[in-house]
């Protein structure tokens, strides 16, 4: 029985750490303008995980407020067309997002469950998980099949270190050139635009 409990505990811990479990062998793909983007192969997937890191000269509370303005955040999220809150309950928020894609790729939409956890050191972790069947599919869009990742905000005095790490299974057919471009552009452009807004007076 004790060994069963230990296995159950390990499974629970691994589930909590799942966004980090594939975060190995990161290779820097872009290091520019104070933003470092790294990519990692993910076992069983043809799409790479991406991680972007930057330091924003603004307090954590300001960065957090920009993230929690779900509709407004569409202005700084890469290729976001529209975004809204579906439900908010405790530390969880469900959001719906529509994304632009270049022709002839069908536009994507996504339903994310965002779980916000305040860490003991004052940092903020926002875990991202796709829930593709949470709402019916929209005509003209392909629902993103899977998202695993997180935002991590770490206070550094009057600044905030921001990490944005995600692995996506976009659903449907996506050309390799677009997938390879997206995993670099998405974290870089998103962090750059978030930083510009956060650092405005």
mmCIF file with all atom_site columns, C-alpha atoms in Angstrom:
data_model
loop_
_atom_site.group_PDB
_atom_site.id
_atom_site.type_symbol
_atom_site.label_atom_id
_atom_site.label_alt_id
_atom_site.label_comp_id
_atom_site.label_asym_id
_atom_site.label_entity_id
_atom_site.label_seq_id
_atom_site.pdbx_PDB_ins_code
_atom_site.Cartn_x
_atom_site.Cartn_y
_atom_site.Cartn_z
_atom_site.occupancy
_atom_site.B_iso_or_equiv
_atom_site.pdbx_formal_charge
_atom_site.auth_seq_id
_atom_site.auth_comp_id
_atom_site.auth_asym_id
_atom_site.auth_atom_id
_atom_site.pdbx_PDB_model_num
ATOM 1   C CA . UNK A 1 1   ? 0.000   0.000  0.000   1.00 0.00 ? 1   UNK A CA 1
ATOM 2   C CA . UNK A 1 2   ? 2.828   2.355  0.875   1.00 0.00 ? 2   UNK A CA 1
ATOM 3   C CA . UNK A 1 3   ? 4.451   1.756  -2.512  1.00 0.00 ? 3   UNK A CA 1
ATOM 4   C CA . UNK A 1 4   ? 1.114   2.453  -4.240  1.00 0.00 ? 4   UNK A CA 1
ATOM 5   C CA . UNK A 1 5   ? 0.844   5.740  -2.365  1.00 0.00 ? 5   UNK A CA 1
ATOM 6   C CA . UNK A 1 6   ? 4.384   6.599  -3.385  1.00 0.00 ? 6   UNK A CA 1
ATOM 7   C CA . UNK A 1 7   ? 3.593   5.890  -7.042  1.00 0.00 ? 7   UNK A CA 1
ATOM 8   C CA . UNK A 1 8   ? 0.426   7.975  -6.826  1.00 0.00 ? 8   UNK A CA 1
ATOM 9   C CA . UNK A 1 9   ? 2.375   10.820 -5.254  1.00 0.00 ? 9   UNK A CA 1
ATOM 10  C CA . UNK A 1 10  ? 5.054   10.653 -7.943  1.00 0.00 ? 10  UNK A CA 1
ATOM 11  C CA . UNK A 1 11  ? 2.394   10.661 -10.660 1.00 0.00 ? 11  UNK A CA 1
ATOM 12  C CA . UNK A 1 12  ? 0.793   13.704 -9.057  1.00 0.00 ? 12  UNK A CA 1
ATOM 13  C CA . UNK A 1 13  ? 4.109   15.524 -8.841  1.00 0.00 ? 13  UNK A CA 1
ATOM 14  C CA . UNK A 1 14  ? 4.967   14.676 -12.454 1.00 0.00 ? 14  UNK A CA 1
ATOM 15  C CA . UNK A 1 15  ? 1.570   16.013 -13.563 1.00 0.00 ? 15  UNK A CA 1
ATOM 16  C CA . UNK A 1 16  ? 2.272   19.296 -11.798 1.00 0.00 ? 16  UNK A CA 1
ATOM 17  C CA . UNK A 1 17  ? 5.697   19.468 -13.400 1.00 0.00 ? 17  UNK A CA 1
ATOM 18  C CA . UNK A 1 18  ? 4.555   18.365 -16.861 1.00 0.00 ? 18  UNK A CA 1
ATOM 19  C CA . UNK A 1 19  ? 5.165   21.757 -18.535 1.00 0.00 ? 19  UNK A CA 1
ATOM 20  C CA . UNK A 1 20  ? 8.779   21.491 -17.373 1.00 0.00 ? 20  UNK A CA 1
ATOM 21  C CA . UNK A 1 21  ? 9.214   17.775 -18.045 1.00 0.00 ? 21  UNK A CA 1
ATOM 22  C CA . UNK A 1 22  ? 9.986   18.304 -21.728 1.00 0.00 ? 22  UNK A CA 1
ATOM 23  C CA . UNK A 1 23  ? 12.112  21.369 -21.054 1.00 0.00 ? 23  UNK A CA 1
ATOM 24  C CA . UNK A 1 24  ? 15.457  19.766 -21.815 1.00 0.00 ? 24  UNK A CA 1
ATOM 25  C CA . UNK A 1 25  ? 18.212  20.397 -24.345 1.00 0.00 ? 25  UNK A CA 1
ATOM 26  C CA . UNK A 1 26  ? 17.146  23.951 -25.060 1.00 0.00 ? 26  UNK A CA 1
ATOM 27  C CA . UNK A 1 27  ? 18.897  25.588 -28.000 1.00 0.00 ? 27  UNK A CA 1
ATOM 28  C CA . UNK A 1 28  ? 19.016  29.369 -28.340 1.00 0.00 ? 28  UNK A CA 1
ATOM 29  C CA . UNK A 1 29  ? 17.244  30.364 -31.572 1.00 0.00 ? 29  UNK A CA 1
ATOM 30  C CA . UNK A 1 30  ? 17.237  34.148 -31.146 1.00 0.00 ? 30  UNK A CA 1
ATOM 31  C CA . UNK A 1 31  ? 18.918  36.515 -28.694 1.00 0.00 ? 31  UNK A CA 1
ATOM 32  C CA . UNK A 1 32  ? 18.095  40.059 -29.624 1.00 0.00 ? 32  UNK A CA 1
ATOM 33  C CA . UNK A 1 33  ? 16.854  43.299 -28.049 1.00 0.00 ? 33  UNK A CA 1
ATOM 34  C CA . UNK A 1 34  ? 17.085  41.851 -24.526 1.00 0.00 ? 34  UNK A CA 1
ATOM 35  C CA . UNK A 1 35  ? 14.864  38.867 -25.384 1.00 0.00 ? 35  UNK A CA 1
ATOM 36  C CA . UNK A 1 36  ? 16.232  35.316 -25.523 1.00 0.00 ? 36  UNK A CA 1
ATOM 37  C CA . UNK A 1 37  ? 14.206  32.655 -27.343 1.00 0.00 ? 37  UNK A CA 1
ATOM 38  C CA . UNK A 1 38  ? 15.153  28.984 -26.974 1.00 0.00 ? 38  UNK A CA 1
ATOM 39  C CA . UNK A 1 39  ? 13.636  25.896 -28.602 1.00 0.00 ? 39  UNK A CA 1
ATOM 40  C CA . UNK A 1 40  ? 13.402  22.280 -27.471 1.00 0.00 ? 40  UNK A CA 1
ATOM 41  C CA . UNK A 1 41  ? 12.400  19.078 -29.212 1.00 0.00 ? 41  UNK A CA 1
ATOM 42  C CA . UNK A 1 42  ? 9.374   17.379 -27.639 1.00 0.00 ? 42  UNK A CA 1
ATOM 43  C CA . UNK A 1 43  ? 9.224   13.556 -27.719 1.00 0.00 ? 43  UNK A CA 1
ATOM 44  C CA . UNK A 1 44  ? 6.383   12.334 -29.909 1.00 0.00 ? 44  UNK A CA 1
ATOM 45  C CA . UNK A 1 45  ? 5.711   15.748 -31.466 1.00 0.00 ? 45  UNK A CA 1
ATOM 46  C CA . UNK A 1 46  ? 6.853   17.313 -34.726 1.00 0.00 ? 46  UNK A CA 1
ATOM 47  C CA . UNK A 1 47  ? 6.436   20.777 -33.173 1.00 0.00 ? 47  UNK A CA 1
ATOM 48  C CA . UNK A 1 48  ? 9.107   22.320 -30.966 1.00 0.00 ? 48  UNK A CA 1
ATOM 49  C CA . UNK A 1 49  ? 8.495   23.881 -27.577 1.00 0.00 ? 49  UNK A CA 1
ATOM 50  C CA . UNK A 1 50  ? 9.552   27.498 -27.193 1.00 0.00 ? 50  UNK A CA 1
ATOM 51  C CA . UNK A 1 51  ? 10.722  29.573 -24.253 1.00 0.00 ? 51  UNK A CA 1
ATOM 52  C CA . UNK A 1 52  ? 11.181  33.333 -24.240 1.00 0.00 ? 52  UNK A CA 1
ATOM 53  C CA . UNK A 1 53  ? 12.819  35.258 -21.394 1.00 0.00 ? 53  UNK A CA 1
ATOM 54  C CA . UNK A 1 54  ? 13.185  38.999 -20.856 1.00 0.00 ? 54  UNK A CA 1
ATOM 55  C CA . UNK A 1 55  ? 13.385  41.558 -18.073 1.00 0.00 ? 55  UNK A CA 1
ATOM 56  C CA . UNK A 1 56  ? 10.712  44.248 -18.064 1.00 0.00 ? 56  UNK A CA 1
ATOM 57  C CA . UNK A 1 57  ? 11.417  47.545 -16.295 1.00 0.00 ? 57  UNK A CA 1
ATOM 58  C CA . UNK A 1 58  ? 8.073   47.590 -14.518 1.00 0.00 ? 58  UNK A CA 1
ATOM 59  C CA . UNK A 1 59  ? 6.774   46.108 -11.250 1.00 0.00 ? 59  UNK A CA 1
ATOM 60  C CA . UNK A 1 60  ? 5.222   42.644 -11.263 1.00 0.00 ? 60  UNK A CA 1
ATOM 61  C CA . UNK A 1 61  ? 1.783   44.052 -10.441 1.00 0.00 ? 61  UNK A CA 1
ATOM 62  C CA . UNK A 1 62  ? 1.761   46.116 -13.657 1.00 0.00 ? 62  UNK A CA 1
ATOM 63  C CA . UNK A 1 63  ? 2.765   43.138 -15.820 1.00 0.00 ? 63  UNK A CA 1
ATOM 64  C CA . UNK A 1 64  ? 0.154   40.999 -14.064 1.00 0.00 ? 64  UNK A CA 1
ATOM 65  C CA . UNK A 1 65  ? -2.555  43.601 -14.702 1.00 0.00 ? 65  UNK A CA 1
ATOM 66  C CA . UNK A 1 66  ? -1.732  43.639 -18.425 1.00 0.00 ? 66  UNK A CA 1
ATOM 67  C CA . UNK A 1 67  ? -2.044  39.843 -18.529 1.00 0.00 ? 67  UNK A CA 1
ATOM 68  C CA . UNK A 1 68  ? -5.317  39.790 -16.609 1.00 0.00 ? 68  UNK A CA 1
ATOM 69  C CA . UNK A 1 69  ? -6.887  42.281 -19.033 1.00 0.00 ? 69  UNK A CA 1
ATOM 70  C CA . UNK A 1 70  ? -7.735  39.356 -21.315 1.00 0.00 ? 70  UNK A CA 1
ATOM 71  C CA . UNK A 1 71  ? -9.442  41.331 -24.100 1.00 0.00 ? 71  UNK A CA 1
ATOM 72  C CA . UNK A 1 72  ? -6.762  44.044 -24.033 1.00 0.00 ? 72  UNK A CA 1
ATOM 73  C CA . UNK A 1 73  ? -3.946  41.475 -24.035 1.00 0.00 ? 73  UNK A CA 1
ATOM 74  C CA . UNK A 1 74  ? -4.862  40.561 -27.607 1.00 0.00 ? 74  UNK A CA 1
ATOM 75  C CA . UNK A 1 75  ? -3.073  43.758 -28.661 1.00 0.00 ? 75  UNK A CA 1
ATOM 76  C CA . UNK A 1 76  ? 0.297   42.351 -27.570 1.00 0.00 ? 76  UNK A CA 1
ATOM 77  C CA . UNK A 1 77  ? -0.116  38.572 -28.092 1.00 0.00 ? 77  UNK A CA 1
ATOM 78  C CA . UNK A 1 78  ? 1.447   37.444 -31.385 1.00 0.00 ? 78  UNK A CA 1
ATOM 79  C CA . UNK A 1 79  ? -1.133  37.109 -34.198 1.00 0.00 ? 79  UNK A CA 1
ATOM 80  C CA . UNK A 1 80  ? -4.080  37.462 -31.803 1.00 0.00 ? 80  UNK A CA 1
ATOM 81  C CA . UNK A 1 81  ? -7.285  38.451 -33.602 1.00 0.00 ? 81  UNK A CA 1
ATOM 82  C CA . UNK A 1 82  ? -9.733  38.444 -30.669 1.00 0.00 ? 82  UNK A CA 1
ATOM 83  C CA . UNK A 1 83  ? -9.761  37.215 -27.080 1.00 0.00 ? 83  UNK A CA 1
ATOM 84  C CA . UNK A 1 84  ? -12.289 37.017 -24.250 1.00 0.00 ? 84  UNK A CA 1
ATOM 85  C CA . UNK A 1 85  ? -12.922 35.471 -20.832 1.00 0.00 ? 85  UNK A CA 1
ATOM 86  C CA . UNK A 1 86  ? -15.298 32.496 -20.846 1.00 0.00 ? 86  UNK A CA 1
ATOM 87  C CA . UNK A 1 87  ? -15.335 31.861 -17.100 1.00 0.00 ? 87  UNK A CA 1
ATOM 88  C CA . UNK A 1 88  ? -13.489 32.849 -13.939 1.00 0.00 ? 88  UNK A CA 1
ATOM 89  C CA . UNK A 1 89  ? -13.551 30.662 -10.845 1.00 0.00 ? 89  UNK A CA 1
ATOM 90  C CA . UNK A 1 90  ? -11.115 31.001 -7.945  1.00 0.00 ? 90  UNK A CA 1
ATOM 91  C CA . UNK A 1 91  ? -7.559  30.833 -9.253  1.00 0.00 ? 91  UNK A CA 1
ATOM 92  C CA . UNK A 1 92  ? -8.690  29.543 -12.676 1.00 0.00 ? 92  UNK A CA 1
ATOM 93  C CA . UNK A 1 93  ? -9.736  31.474 -15.768 1.00 0.00 ? 93  UNK A CA 1
ATOM 94  C CA . UNK A 1 94  ? -10.939 30.026 -19.085 1.00 0.00 ? 94  UNK A CA 1
ATOM 95  C CA . UNK A 1 95  ? -10.167 32.161 -22.134 1.00 0.00 ? 95  UNK A CA 1
ATOM 96  C CA . UNK A 1 96  ? -11.097 31.926 -25.817 1.00 0.00 ? 96  UNK A CA 1
ATOM 97  C CA . UNK A 1 97  ? -8.691  33.253 -28.453 1.00 0.00 ? 97  UNK A CA 1
ATOM 98  C CA . UNK A 1 98  ? -8.817  33.526 -32.233 1.00 0.00 ? 98  UNK A CA 1
ATOM 99  C CA . UNK A 1 99  ? -5.523  33.735 -34.141 1.00 0.00 ? 99  UNK A CA 1
ATOM 100 C CA . UNK A 1 100 ? -4.610  35.064 -37.571 1.00 0.00 ? 100 UNK A CA 1
ATOM 101 C CA . UNK A 1 101 ? -2.732  32.722 -39.920 1.00 0.00 ? 101 UNK A CA 1
ATOM 102 C CA . UNK A 1 102 ? -1.250  33.399 -43.363 1.00 0.00 ? 102 UNK A CA 1
ATOM 103 C CA . UNK A 1 103 ? -3.149  32.134 -46.399 1.00 0.00 ? 103 UNK A CA 1
ATOM 104 C CA . UNK A 1 104 ? -3.820  29.311 -47.185 1.00 0.00 ? 104 UNK A CA 1
ATOM 105 C CA . UNK A 1 105 ? -3.646  28.030 -43.565 1.00 0.00 ? 105 UNK A CA 1
ATOM 106 C CA . UNK A 1 106 ? -7.042  27.995 -41.808 1.00 0.00 ? 106 UNK A CA 1
ATOM 107 C CA . UNK A 1 107 ? -7.160  30.380 -38.806 1.00 0.00 ? 107 UNK A CA 1
ATOM 108 C CA . UNK A 1 108 ? -6.842  28.752 -35.374 1.00 0.00 ? 108 UNK A CA 1
ATOM 109 C CA . UNK A 1 109 ? -8.781  29.239 -32.183 1.00 0.00 ? 109 UNK A CA 1
ATOM 110 C CA . UNK A 1 110 ? -7.933  28.102 -28.678 1.00 0.00 ? 110 UNK A CA 1
ATOM 111 C CA . UNK A 1 111 ? -9.592  27.562 -25.299 1.00 0.00 ? 111 UNK A CA 1
ATOM 112 C CA . UNK A 1 112 ? -7.121  27.860 -22.433 1.00 0.00 ? 112 UNK A CA 1
ATOM 113 C CA . UNK A 1 113 ? -7.482  27.101 -18.775 1.00 0.00 ? 113 UNK A CA 1
ATOM 114 C CA . UNK A 1 114 ? -5.155  29.516 -16.961 1.00 0.00 ? 114 UNK A CA 1
ATOM 115 C CA . UNK A 1 115 ? -4.303  28.633 -13.346 1.00 0.00 ? 115 UNK A CA 1
ATOM 116 C CA . UNK A 1 116 ? -2.581  31.392 -11.361 1.00 0.00 ? 116 UNK A CA 1
ATOM 117 C CA . UNK A 1 117 ? -0.337  30.409 -8.452  1.00 0.00 ? 117 UNK A CA 1
ATOM 118 C CA . UNK A 1 118 ? 1.418   32.898 -6.156  1.00 0.00 ? 118 UNK A CA 1
ATOM 119 C CA . UNK A 1 119 ? 4.804   31.523 -5.082  1.00 0.00 ? 119 UNK A CA 1
ATOM 120 C CA . UNK A 1 120 ? 6.335   31.932 -1.623  1.00 0.00 ? 120 UNK A CA 1
ATOM 121 C CA . UNK A 1 121 ? 9.112   34.148 -3.048  1.00 0.00 ? 121 UNK A CA 1
ATOM 122 C CA . UNK A 1 122 ? 6.579   36.615 -4.474  1.00 0.00 ? 122 UNK A CA 1
ATOM 123 C CA . UNK A 1 123 ? 6.789   35.316 -8.034  1.00 0.00 ? 123 UNK A CA 1
ATOM 124 C CA . UNK A 1 124 ? 3.679   34.470 -10.048 1.00 0.00 ? 124 UNK A CA 1
ATOM 125 C CA . UNK A 1 125 ? 3.146   31.312 -12.079 1.00 0.00 ? 125 UNK A CA 1
ATOM 126 C CA . UNK A 1 126 ? 0.343   31.121 -14.639 1.00 0.00 ? 126 UNK A CA 1
ATOM 127 C CA . UNK A 1 127 ? -0.057  27.565 -15.952 1.00 0.00 ? 127 UNK A CA 1
ATOM 128 C CA . UNK A 1 128 ? -1.616  27.216 -19.410 1.00 0.00 ? 128 UNK A CA 1
ATOM 129 C CA . UNK A 1 129 ? -3.547  24.161 -20.556 1.00 0.00 ? 129 UNK A CA 1
ATOM 130 C CA . UNK A 1 130 ? -5.691  23.726 -23.662 1.00 0.00 ? 130 UNK A CA 1
ATOM 131 C CA . UNK A 1 131 ? -9.258  22.491 -23.148 1.00 0.00 ? 131 UNK A CA 1
ATOM 132 C CA . UNK A 1 132 ? -10.336 22.051 -26.785 1.00 0.00 ? 132 UNK A CA 1
ATOM 133 C CA . UNK A 1 133 ? -13.847 20.729 -26.038 1.00 0.00 ? 133 UNK A CA 1
ATOM 134 C CA . UNK A 1 134 ? -14.750 23.349 -23.414 1.00 0.00 ? 134 UNK A CA 1
ATOM 135 C CA . UNK A 1 135 ? -16.894 25.233 -25.958 1.00 0.00 ? 135 UNK A CA 1
ATOM 136 C CA . UNK A 1 136 ? -18.185 24.108 -29.396 1.00 0.00 ? 136 UNK A CA 1
ATOM 137 C CA . UNK A 1 137 ? -15.910 24.675 -32.371 1.00 0.00 ? 137 UNK A CA 1
ATOM 138 C CA . UNK A 1 138 ? -16.394 27.867 -34.368 1.00 0.00 ? 138 UNK A CA 1
ATOM 139 C CA . UNK A 1 139 ? -17.061 27.783 -38.095 1.00 0.00 ? 139 UNK A CA 1
ATOM 140 C CA . UNK A 1 140 ? -14.040 28.869 -40.122 1.00 0.00 ? 140 UNK A CA 1
ATOM 141 C CA . UNK A 1 141 ? -11.501 27.976 -37.412 1.00 0.00 ? 141 UNK A CA 1
ATOM 142 C CA . UNK A 1 142 ? -9.447  24.901 -36.548 1.00 0.00 ? 142 UNK A CA 1
ATOM 143 C CA . UNK A 1 143 ? -9.343  24.330 -32.783 1.00 0.00 ? 143 UNK A CA 1
ATOM 144 C CA . UNK A 1 144 ? -5.833  24.065 -31.328 1.00 0.00 ? 144 UNK A CA 1
ATOM 145 C CA . UNK A 1 145 ? -5.508  20.478 -30.116 1.00 0.00 ? 145 UNK A CA 1
ATOM 146 C CA . UNK A 1 146 ? -3.074  20.897 -27.239 1.00 0.00 ? 146 UNK A CA 1
ATOM 147 C CA . UNK A 1 147 ? -1.251  23.608 -25.309 1.00 0.00 ? 147 UNK A CA 1
ATOM 148 C CA . UNK A 1 148 ? 1.012   23.065 -22.307 1.00 0.00 ? 148 UNK A CA 1
ATOM 149 C CA . UNK A 1 149 ? 3.067   25.813 -20.796 1.00 0.00 ? 149 UNK A CA 1
ATOM 150 C CA . UNK A 1 150 ? 3.295   28.711 -18.407 1.00 0.00 ? 150 UNK A CA 1
ATOM 151 C CA . UNK A 1 151 ? 4.051   32.344 -17.760 1.00 0.00 ? 151 UNK A CA 1
ATOM 152 C CA . UNK A 1 152 ? 6.390   33.015 -14.844 1.00 0.00 ? 152 UNK A CA 1
ATOM 153 C CA . UNK A 1 153 ? 6.811   36.517 -13.414 1.00 0.00 ? 153 UNK A CA 1
ATOM 154 C CA . UNK A 1 154 ? 9.681   36.993 -10.963 1.00 0.00 ? 154 UNK A CA 1
ATOM 155 C CA . UNK A 1 155 ? 10.100  40.333 -9.148  1.00 0.00 ? 155 UNK A CA 1
ATOM 156 C CA . UNK A 1 156 ? 13.564  41.886 -9.413  1.00 0.00 ? 156 UNK A CA 1
ATOM 157 C CA . UNK A 1 157 ? 13.320  45.103 -7.424  1.00 0.00 ? 157 UNK A CA 1
ATOM 158 C CA . UNK A 1 158 ? 11.385  47.555 -9.608  1.00 0.00 ? 158 UNK A CA 1
ATOM 159 C CA . UNK A 1 159 ? 11.704  45.202 -12.601 1.00 0.00 ? 159 UNK A CA 1
ATOM 160 C CA . UNK A 1 160 ? 10.175  41.820 -13.472 1.00 0.00 ? 160 UNK A CA 1
ATOM 161 C CA . UNK A 1 161 ? 11.813  38.827 -15.153 1.00 0.00 ? 161 UNK A CA 1
ATOM 162 C CA . UNK A 1 162 ? 9.250   37.249 -17.467 1.00 0.00 ? 162 UNK A CA 1
ATOM 163 C CA . UNK A 1 163 ? 9.445   33.702 -18.832 1.00 0.00 ? 163 UNK A CA 1
ATOM 164 C CA . UNK A 1 164 ? 6.947   32.488 -21.438 1.00 0.00 ? 164 UNK A CA 1
ATOM 165 C CA . UNK A 1 165 ? 7.220   28.754 -22.200 1.00 0.00 ? 165 UNK A CA 1
ATOM 166 C CA . UNK A 1 166 ? 4.803   26.776 -24.370 1.00 0.00 ? 166 UNK A CA 1
ATOM 167 C CA . UNK A 1 167 ? 4.411   23.646 -26.451 1.00 0.00 ? 167 UNK A CA 1
ATOM 168 C CA . UNK A 1 168 ? 1.503   23.609 -28.924 1.00 0.00 ? 168 UNK A CA 1
ATOM 169 C CA . UNK A 1 169 ? -0.120  20.995 -31.115 1.00 0.00 ? 169 UNK A CA 1
ATOM 170 C CA . UNK A 1 170 ? -1.887  23.353 -33.542 1.00 0.00 ? 170 UNK A CA 1
ATOM 171 C CA . UNK A 1 171 ? -4.358  20.840 -34.977 1.00 0.00 ? 171 UNK A CA 1
ATOM 172 C CA . UNK A 1 172 ? -4.996  20.276 -38.688 1.00 0.00 ? 172 UNK A CA 1
ATOM 173 C CA . UNK A 1 173 ? -2.205  20.712 -41.207 1.00 0.00 ? 173 UNK A CA 1
ATOM 174 C CA . UNK A 1 174 ? 0.489   23.359 -40.702 1.00 0.00 ? 174 UNK A CA 1
ATOM 175 C CA . UNK A 1 175 ? 3.392   23.769 -43.173 1.00 0.00 ? 175 UNK A CA 1
ATOM 176 C CA . UNK A 1 176 ? 6.800   23.204 -41.578 1.00 0.00 ? 176 UNK A CA 1
ATOM 177 C CA . UNK A 1 177 ? 8.023   26.667 -42.621 1.00 0.00 ? 177 UNK A CA 1
ATOM 178 C CA . UNK A 1 178 ? 5.156   28.286 -40.722 1.00 0.00 ? 178 UNK A CA 1
ATOM 179 C CA . UNK A 1 179 ? 5.567   26.085 -37.639 1.00 0.00 ? 179 UNK A CA 1
ATOM 180 C CA . UNK A 1 180 ? 9.306   26.836 -37.519 1.00 0.00 ? 180 UNK A CA 1
ATOM 181 C CA . UNK A 1 181 ? 8.690   30.571 -37.894 1.00 0.00 ? 181 UNK A CA 1
ATOM 182 C CA . UNK A 1 182 ? 5.899   30.625 -35.302 1.00 0.00 ? 182 UNK A CA 1
ATOM 183 C CA . UNK A 1 183 ? 7.920   29.048 -32.475 1.00 0.00 ? 183 UNK A CA 1
ATOM 184 C CA . UNK A 1 184 ? 10.431  31.894 -32.710 1.00 0.00 ? 184 UNK A CA 1
ATOM 185 C CA . UNK A 1 185 ? 8.126   34.792 -33.601 1.00 0.00 ? 185 UNK A CA 1
ATOM 186 C CA . UNK A 1 186 ? 5.421   33.986 -31.024 1.00 0.00 ? 186 UNK A CA 1
ATOM 187 C CA . UNK A 1 187 ? 7.549   34.350 -27.866 1.00 0.00 ? 187 UNK A CA 1
ATOM 188 C CA . UNK A 1 188 ? 9.750   37.125 -29.268 1.00 0.00 ? 188 UNK A CA 1
ATOM 189 C CA . UNK A 1 189 ? 6.962   39.364 -30.581 1.00 0.00 ? 189 UNK A CA 1
ATOM 190 C CA . UNK A 1 190 ? 4.685   38.682 -27.607 1.00 0.00 ? 190 UNK A CA 1
ATOM 191 C CA . UNK A 1 191 ? 7.344   39.555 -25.024 1.00 0.00 ? 191 UNK A CA 1
ATOM 192 C CA . UNK A 1 192 ? 8.510   42.610 -26.979 1.00 0.00 ? 192 UNK A CA 1
ATOM 193 C CA . UNK A 1 193 ? 4.982   44.015 -27.250 1.00 0.00 ? 193 UNK A CA 1
ATOM 194 C CA . UNK A 1 194 ? 4.188   43.223 -23.596 1.00 0.00 ? 194 UNK A CA 1
ATOM 195 C CA . UNK A 1 195 ? 7.390   44.952 -22.504 1.00 0.00 ? 195 UNK A CA 1
ATOM 196 C CA . UNK A 1 196 ? 6.631   48.073 -24.557 1.00 0.00 ? 196 UNK A CA 1
ATOM 197 C CA . UNK A 1 197 ? 3.210   48.422 -22.906 1.00 0.00 ? 197 UNK A CA 1
ATOM 198 C CA . UNK A 1 198 ? 4.441   47.657 -19.400 1.00 0.00 ? 198 UNK A CA 1
ATOM 199 C CA . UNK A 1 199 ? 7.291   50.177 -19.606 1.00 0.00 ? 199 UNK A CA 1
ATOM 200 C CA . UNK A 1 200 ? 5.042   53.034 -20.699 1.00 0.00 ? 200 UNK A CA 1
ATOM 201 C CA . UNK A 1 201 ? 4.457   55.607 -17.956 1.00 0.00 ? 201 UNK A CA 1
#
